[in-house]
Amino acid sequence: DACFECLPPYVSWLSQKERNNFSKFLNALRQGQAPLSQQTISDDALIKWAYNVALTRHNIVVAAQEKRIAPMADMLNHATNPNCEITYDAEGNCLVNANADIAAGSPLTITLGDPTNPSPLFATYGFLDTDCPGIFCKAMELEEEMKELGYGFKDLLIGTEGGEIAPQVWDLFLYKLLKQANDANLPLFAEACRNNNEETKQQYHQHYFQYTLDELKQHVNNILTTVDALTMKANSYDLATHPRVPVIVAHNDLVKRTFQKVQAQLNAMG
């Protein structure tokens, strides 16, 4: 729990969801919903190991329906641009095919998830994908507004290399302002966002640009202040009892560097 308190809200929420999923799994086992011996069910370390193997080593065959674990193939690492693909033939044999020529001694890689957003990978697998092209804009407090616009976390990204801001982030923060002001233009702007009507959206963005810019600047400043405080808290922990502190700090540093680039972009706009 202490580690969750050192992470920004989005990845902390994702990580806690993973812990809650394990708790539900464990409760189901102890309620007799699997044909396992009492000795096995009572072994917390064994149950946690088995759960994590299933969670982190599987390949999705049919989304939300079928997952498989294939020895050796389950050892392939993640990459933003993987060089291999895992498939299964009609007999159920696991096939690993190279997407391109692979130099001798190079790691074989697949994708373990959406490479545009590292937070779900961090929460599920416990590693930081430093090659990721973007991260979520960290506007967890606007989750309701995201749903109203039909936007998901993967839509609301900022670039890690140059601090590029996805158009949907601008949409979200303008929508927030219009909603707070009970502005008569709110329904029309929301409809333009949901229908991806870029011409109409740009008309509203031009009209309200300075307000949206100021709101984004305040958000970015708040995130930078929050991340500094979270990192300071993480560094106060003893590594002997909190061994994941280095990867947490690395994650927070990635967020800080990215948001500093966003801050520079916003400041240059006025």
CSV table of C-alpha atoms in Angstrom, one decimal:
chain,number,residue,atom,x,y,z
A,1,ASP,CA,0.0,0.0,0.0
A,2,ALA,CA,2.9,2.4,0.7
A,3,CYS,CA,4.1,2.0,-2.9
A,4,PHE,CA,0.7,2.9,-4.3
A,5,GLU,CA,0.9,6.2,-2.4
A,6,CYS,CA,4.1,7.1,-4.3
A,7,LEU,CA,2.6,6.8,-7.8
A,8,PRO,CA,0.6,9.3,-9.8
A,9,PRO,CA,-3.2,8.6,-9.6
A,10,TYR,CA,-3.7,6.8,-12.9
A,11,VAL,CA,-1.0,4.1,-12.5
A,12,SER,CA,-1.8,3.9,-8.8
A,13,TRP,CA,-5.4,3.1,-9.7
A,14,LEU,CA,-4.3,0.5,-12.2
A,15,SER,CA,-2.0,-1.1,-9.7
A,16,GLN,CA,-4.6,-1.3,-7.1
A,17,LYS,CA,-7.0,-2.8,-9.6
A,18,GLU,CA,-4.5,-5.6,-10.1
A,19,ARG,CA,-4.2,-6.2,-6.4
A,20,ASN,CA,-8.0,-6.2,-6.0
A,21,ASN,CA,-8.2,-8.8,-8.8
A,22,PHE,CA,-5.8,-11.0,-7.0
A,23,SER,CA,-7.8,-10.7,-3.8
A,24,LYS,CA,-11.0,-11.7,-5.6
A,25,PHE,CA,-9.1,-14.7,-7.1
A,26,LEU,CA,-7.8,-15.7,-3.7
A,27,ASN,CA,-11.3,-15.5,-2.1
A,28,ALA,CA,-12.8,-17.6,-4.9
A,29,LEU,CA,-10.2,-20.3,-4.3
A,30,ARG,CA,-10.8,-20.3,-0.6
A,31,GLN,CA,-14.6,-20.6,-1.1
A,32,GLY,CA,-14.0,-23.9,-2.9
A,33,GLN,CA,-14.4,-22.7,-6.5
A,34,ALA,CA,-11.4,-24.7,-7.7
A,35,PRO,CA,-10.5,-28.4,-7.2
A,36,LEU,CA,-7.4,-27.8,-5.2
A,37,SER,CA,-6.2,-29.3,-1.9
A,38,GLN,CA,-6.5,-27.3,1.3
A,39,GLN,CA,-2.7,-27.4,1.6
A,40,THR,CA,-2.3,-25.7,-1.8
A,41,ILE,CA,-5.1,-23.1,-1.1
A,42,SER,CA,-3.5,-22.3,2.3
A,43,ASP,CA,0.0,-21.6,0.7
A,44,ASP,CA,-0.1,-17.8,0.1
A,45,ALA,CA,3.3,-17.7,-1.6
A,46,LEU,CA,2.4,-20.6,-4.0
A,47,ILE,CA,-1.0,-19.0,-4.9
A,48,LYS,CA,0.6,-15.6,-5.6
A,49,TRP,CA,3.3,-17.2,-7.7
A,50,ALA,CA,0.7,-19.2,-9.8
A,51,TYR,CA,-1.5,-16.2,-10.2
A,52,ASN,CA,1.3,-14.0,-11.4
A,53,VAL,CA,2.6,-16.7,-13.8
A,54,ALA,CA,-0.9,-16.9,-15.4
A,55,LEU,CA,-1.3,-13.1,-15.4
A,56,THR,CA,2.1,-12.2,-16.9
A,57,ARG,CA,3.0,-15.3,-19.1
A,58,HIS,CA,-0.1,-15.8,-21.1
A,59,ASN,CA,-0.7,-15.1,-24.8
A,60,ILE,CA,-4.2,-13.9,-25.9
A,61,VAL,CA,-5.6,-16.3,-28.5
A,62,VAL,CA,-9.1,-14.9,-28.6
A,63,ALA,CA,-9.7,-11.6,-26.8
A,64,ALA,CA,-11.7,-12.0,-23.6
A,65,GLN,CA,-12.2,-15.7,-24.4
A,66,GLU,CA,-9.0,-17.7,-24.6
A,67,LYS,CA,-5.5,-17.4,-23.2
A,68,ARG,CA,-2.6,-19.8,-23.4
A,69,ILE,CA,0.8,-20.3,-21.8
A,70,ALA,CA,3.4,-21.9,-24.1
A,71,PRO,CA,6.8,-22.9,-22.6
A,72,MET,CA,9.7,-20.8,-23.9
A,73,ALA,CA,7.3,-18.5,-25.8
A,74,ASP,CA,6.3,-17.1,-22.4
A,75,MET,CA,9.9,-16.0,-21.9
A,76,LEU,CA,9.8,-13.4,-24.7
A,77,ASN,CA,10.2,-9.9,-23.6
A,78,HIS,CA,8.2,-6.8,-24.5
A,79,ALA,CA,9.2,-4.2,-27.0
A,80,THR,CA,7.5,-1.1,-28.5
A,81,ASN,CA,8.5,-2.4,-31.9
A,82,PRO,CA,8.6,-6.2,-31.5
A,83,ASN,CA,10.5,-8.5,-33.8
A,84,CYS,CA,8.4,-11.6,-33.3
A,85,GLU,CA,4.7,-12.7,-33.4
A,86,ILE,CA,3.2,-15.6,-31.5
A,87,THR,CA,0.4,-17.7,-33.3
A,88,TYR,CA,-1.2,-21.1,-32.9
A,89,ASP,CA,-1.9,-23.6,-35.6
A,90,ALA,CA,-5.0,-25.8,-35.9
A,91,GLU,CA,-3.5,-28.5,-33.7
A,92,GLY,CA,-2.8,-25.9,-30.9
A,93,ASN,CA,1.0,-25.8,-31.5
A,94,CYS,CA,2.6,-22.5,-30.6
A,95,LEU,CA,4.5,-20.8,-33.4
A,96,VAL,CA,7.0,-17.9,-33.0
A,97,ASN,CA,7.6,-16.1,-36.3
A,98,ALA,CA,10.1,-13.3,-36.8
A,99,ASN,CA,8.8,-10.1,-38.3
A,100,ALA,CA,12.2,-9.2,-39.8
A,101,ASP,CA,15.8,-10.3,-39.8
A,102,ILE,CA,17.1,-10.6,-36.2
A,103,ALA,CA,20.8,-10.3,-35.5
A,104,ALA,CA,22.5,-13.2,-33.6
A,105,GLY,CA,22.4,-12.6,-29.9
A,106,SER,CA,19.5,-10.1,-30.1
A,107,PRO,CA,16.5,-10.6,-27.8
A,108,LEU,CA,13.3,-12.0,-29.2
A,109,THR,CA,10.5,-9.6,-28.4
A,110,ILE,CA,6.7,-9.4,-28.6
A,111,THR,CA,4.2,-6.8,-27.5
A,112,LEU,CA,2.6,-7.4,-24.1
A,113,GLY,CA,0.1,-4.5,-24.5
A,114,ASP,CA,-0.5,-1.1,-26.0
A,115,PRO,CA,3.0,0.4,-26.5
A,116,THR,CA,1.6,4.0,-26.7
A,117,ASN,CA,0.8,4.0,-22.9
A,118,PRO,CA,3.2,2.4,-20.5
A,119,SER,CA,1.1,2.6,-17.3
A,120,PRO,CA,-1.0,-0.6,-17.8
A,121,LEU,CA,2.2,-2.5,-18.6
A,122,PHE,CA,3.8,-1.0,-15.4
A,123,ALA,CA,0.8,-2.0,-13.3
A,124,THR,CA,0.5,-5.5,-14.6
A,125,TYR,CA,4.1,-6.6,-15.3
A,126,GLY,CA,6.0,-4.3,-13.0
A,127,PHE,CA,8.5,-2.9,-15.5
A,128,LEU,CA,8.8,0.5,-17.1
A,129,ASP,CA,8.7,0.7,-20.9
A,130,THR,CA,11.2,3.5,-21.5
A,131,ASP,CA,10.7,3.3,-25.2
A,132,CYS,CA,7.0,4.2,-25.0
A,133,PRO,CA,6.0,7.1,-27.3
A,134,GLY,CA,3.5,8.6,-25.0
A,135,ILE,CA,1.9,8.6,-21.5
A,136,PHE,CA,-1.6,9.4,-20.2
A,137,CYS,CA,-2.2,13.1,-19.5
A,138,LYS,CA,-2.9,12.2,-15.8
A,139,ALA,CA,-6.4,13.9,-15.8
A,140,MET,CA,-7.9,11.2,-13.6
A,141,GLU,CA,-10.3,13.7,-12.1
A,142,LEU,CA,-11.9,14.1,-15.5
A,143,GLU,CA,-12.9,10.4,-15.9
A,144,GLU,CA,-16.6,11.3,-16.0
A,145,GLU,CA,-16.0,13.9,-18.8
A,146,MET,CA,-13.8,11.3,-20.7
A,147,LYS,CA,-16.8,8.9,-20.7
A,148,GLU,CA,-19.2,11.7,-21.8
A,149,LEU,CA,-17.0,12.4,-24.8
A,150,GLY,CA,-16.3,8.7,-25.6
A,151,TYR,CA,-12.6,9.1,-25.0
A,152,GLY,CA,-10.4,6.4,-23.4
A,153,PHE,CA,-7.1,6.6,-21.6
A,154,LYS,CA,-5.2,5.6,-24.8
A,155,ASP,CA,-6.7,8.7,-26.6
A,156,LEU,CA,-5.5,11.2,-24.1
A,157,LEU,CA,-1.7,10.9,-24.5
A,158,ILE,CA,1.2,13.3,-24.4
A,159,GLY,CA,4.5,12.5,-26.3
A,160,THR,CA,7.5,11.4,-24.2
A,161,GLU,CA,10.0,12.7,-26.8
A,162,GLY,CA,8.7,16.2,-27.4
A,163,GLY,CA,5.8,16.7,-25.1
A,164,GLU,CA,3.3,16.7,-28.0
A,165,ILE,CA,-0.3,17.0,-26.8
A,166,ALA,CA,-3.0,14.8,-28.4
A,167,PRO,CA,-5.9,16.8,-29.8
A,168,GLN,CA,-8.3,14.9,-27.5
A,169,VAL,CA,-6.5,16.4,-24.5
A,170,TRP,CA,-7.3,19.8,-25.7
A,171,ASP,CA,-10.9,18.6,-26.3
A,172,LEU,CA,-11.2,17.3,-22.8
A,173,PHE,CA,-10.0,20.4,-21.0
A,174,LEU,CA,-12.2,22.7,-23.1
A,175,TYR,CA,-15.2,20.4,-22.4
A,176,LYS,CA,-14.4,20.7,-18.7
A,177,LEU,CA,-14.4,24.5,-18.9
A,178,LEU,CA,-17.6,24.6,-20.9
A,179,LYS,CA,-19.3,22.2,-18.4
A,180,GLN,CA,-18.2,24.2,-15.4
A,181,ALA,CA,-19.5,27.4,-16.9
A,182,ASN,CA,-22.7,25.7,-18.0
A,183,ASP,CA,-21.9,27.2,-21.4
A,184,ALA,CA,-24.6,27.0,-24.1
A,185,ASN,CA,-22.1,25.7,-26.5
A,186,LEU,CA,-21.4,22.6,-24.4
A,187,PRO,CA,-23.8,20.2,-26.3
A,188,LEU,CA,-22.6,21.2,-29.7
A,189,PHE,CA,-18.9,20.9,-28.8
A,190,ALA,CA,-19.5,17.5,-27.2
A,191,GLU,CA,-21.3,16.3,-30.3
A,192,ALA,CA,-18.5,17.5,-32.5
A,193,CYS,CA,-16.0,15.5,-30.3
A,194,ARG,CA,-18.1,12.4,-30.3
A,195,ASN,CA,-18.5,12.6,-34.1
A,196,ASN,CA,-14.9,13.6,-34.7
A,197,ASN,CA,-16.0,16.8,-36.5
A,198,GLU,CA,-12.6,18.5,-36.6
A,199,GLU,CA,-13.9,21.7,-38.4
A,200,THR,CA,-16.4,22.4,-35.7
A,201,LYS,CA,-14.1,21.5,-32.9
A,202,GLN,CA,-11.4,23.9,-34.2
A,203,GLN,CA,-13.9,26.7,-34.3
A,204,TYR,CA,-14.6,26.3,-30.6
A,205,HIS,CA,-10.9,25.8,-29.8
A,206,GLN,CA,-10.0,29.0,-31.5
A,207,HIS,CA,-12.7,30.9,-29.7
A,208,TYR,CA,-11.7,29.6,-26.2
A,209,PHE,CA,-8.0,29.0,-26.8
A,210,GLN,CA,-6.6,31.2,-24.0
A,211,TYR,CA,-8.9,29.7,-21.4
A,212,THR,CA,-8.0,26.1,-22.4
A,213,LEU,CA,-4.3,27.0,-22.5
A,214,ASP,CA,-4.4,28.5,-19.0
A,215,GLU,CA,-6.3,25.4,-17.7
A,216,LEU,CA,-3.8,23.0,-19.2
A,217,LYS,CA,-0.9,25.1,-17.8
A,218,GLN,CA,-2.4,24.8,-14.3
A,219,HIS,CA,-2.9,21.1,-14.7
A,220,VAL,CA,0.7,20.5,-15.9
A,221,ASN,CA,2.1,22.6,-13.0
A,222,ASN,CA,0.0,20.6,-10.5
A,223,ILE,CA,1.2,17.3,-11.9
A,224,LEU,CA,4.9,18.4,-11.7
A,225,THR,CA,4.4,19.5,-8.1
A,226,THR,CA,2.6,16.2,-7.2
A,227,VAL,CA,5.2,14.0,-8.9
A,228,ASP,CA,8.1,15.7,-7.0
A,229,ALA,CA,6.3,15.1,-3.7
A,230,LEU,CA,5.6,11.5,-4.6
A,231,THR,CA,9.2,10.8,-5.6
A,232,MET,CA,10.4,12.4,-2.4
A,233,LYS,CA,8.1,10.1,-0.4
A,234,ALA,CA,9.3,7.1,-2.3
A,235,ASN,CA,13.0,7.9,-1.7
A,236,SER,CA,12.2,8.1,2.0
A,237,TYR,CA,11.5,4.4,2.1
A,238,ASP,CA,13.9,1.7,3.1
A,239,LEU,CA,14.9,-0.4,0.0
A,240,ALA,CA,15.1,-3.5,2.2
A,241,THR,CA,11.4,-3.4,2.9
A,242,HIS,CA,10.3,-1.6,-0.3
A,243,PRO,CA,12.4,-3.1,-3.2
A,244,ARG,CA,10.2,-1.6,-5.9
A,245,VAL,CA,11.2,2.0,-5.0
A,246,PRO,CA,13.7,2.3,-7.9
A,247,VAL,CA,11.2,1.4,-10.6
A,248,ILE,CA,8.6,3.7,-9.0
A,249,VAL,CA,11.1,6.5,-9.0
A,250,ALA,CA,12.0,5.8,-12.6
A,251,HIS,CA,8.3,5.9,-13.6
A,252,ASN,CA,7.8,9.2,-11.8
A,253,ASP,CA,11.0,10.6,-13.4
A,254,LEU,CA,9.5,9.7,-16.9
A,255,VAL,CA,6.3,11.5,-16.0
A,256,LYS,CA,8.3,14.5,-14.8
A,257,ARG,CA,10.5,14.7,-17.9
A,258,THR,CA,7.5,14.4,-20.2
A,259,PHE,CA,5.4,17.0,-18.4
A,260,GLN,CA,8.4,19.4,-18.3
A,261,LYS,CA,8.4,19.2,-22.1
A,262,VAL,CA,4.6,19.8,-22.2
A,263,GLN,CA,5.1,22.8,-19.9
A,264,ALA,CA,7.7,24.2,-22.3
A,265,GLN,CA,5.3,23.8,-25.3
A,266,LEU,CA,2.4,25.4,-23.4
A,267,ASN,CA,4.6,28.4,-22.3
A,268,ALA,CA,5.7,29.0,-25.8
A,269,MET,CA,2.0,29.3,-26.9
A,270,GLY,CA,1.5,32.4,-24.7
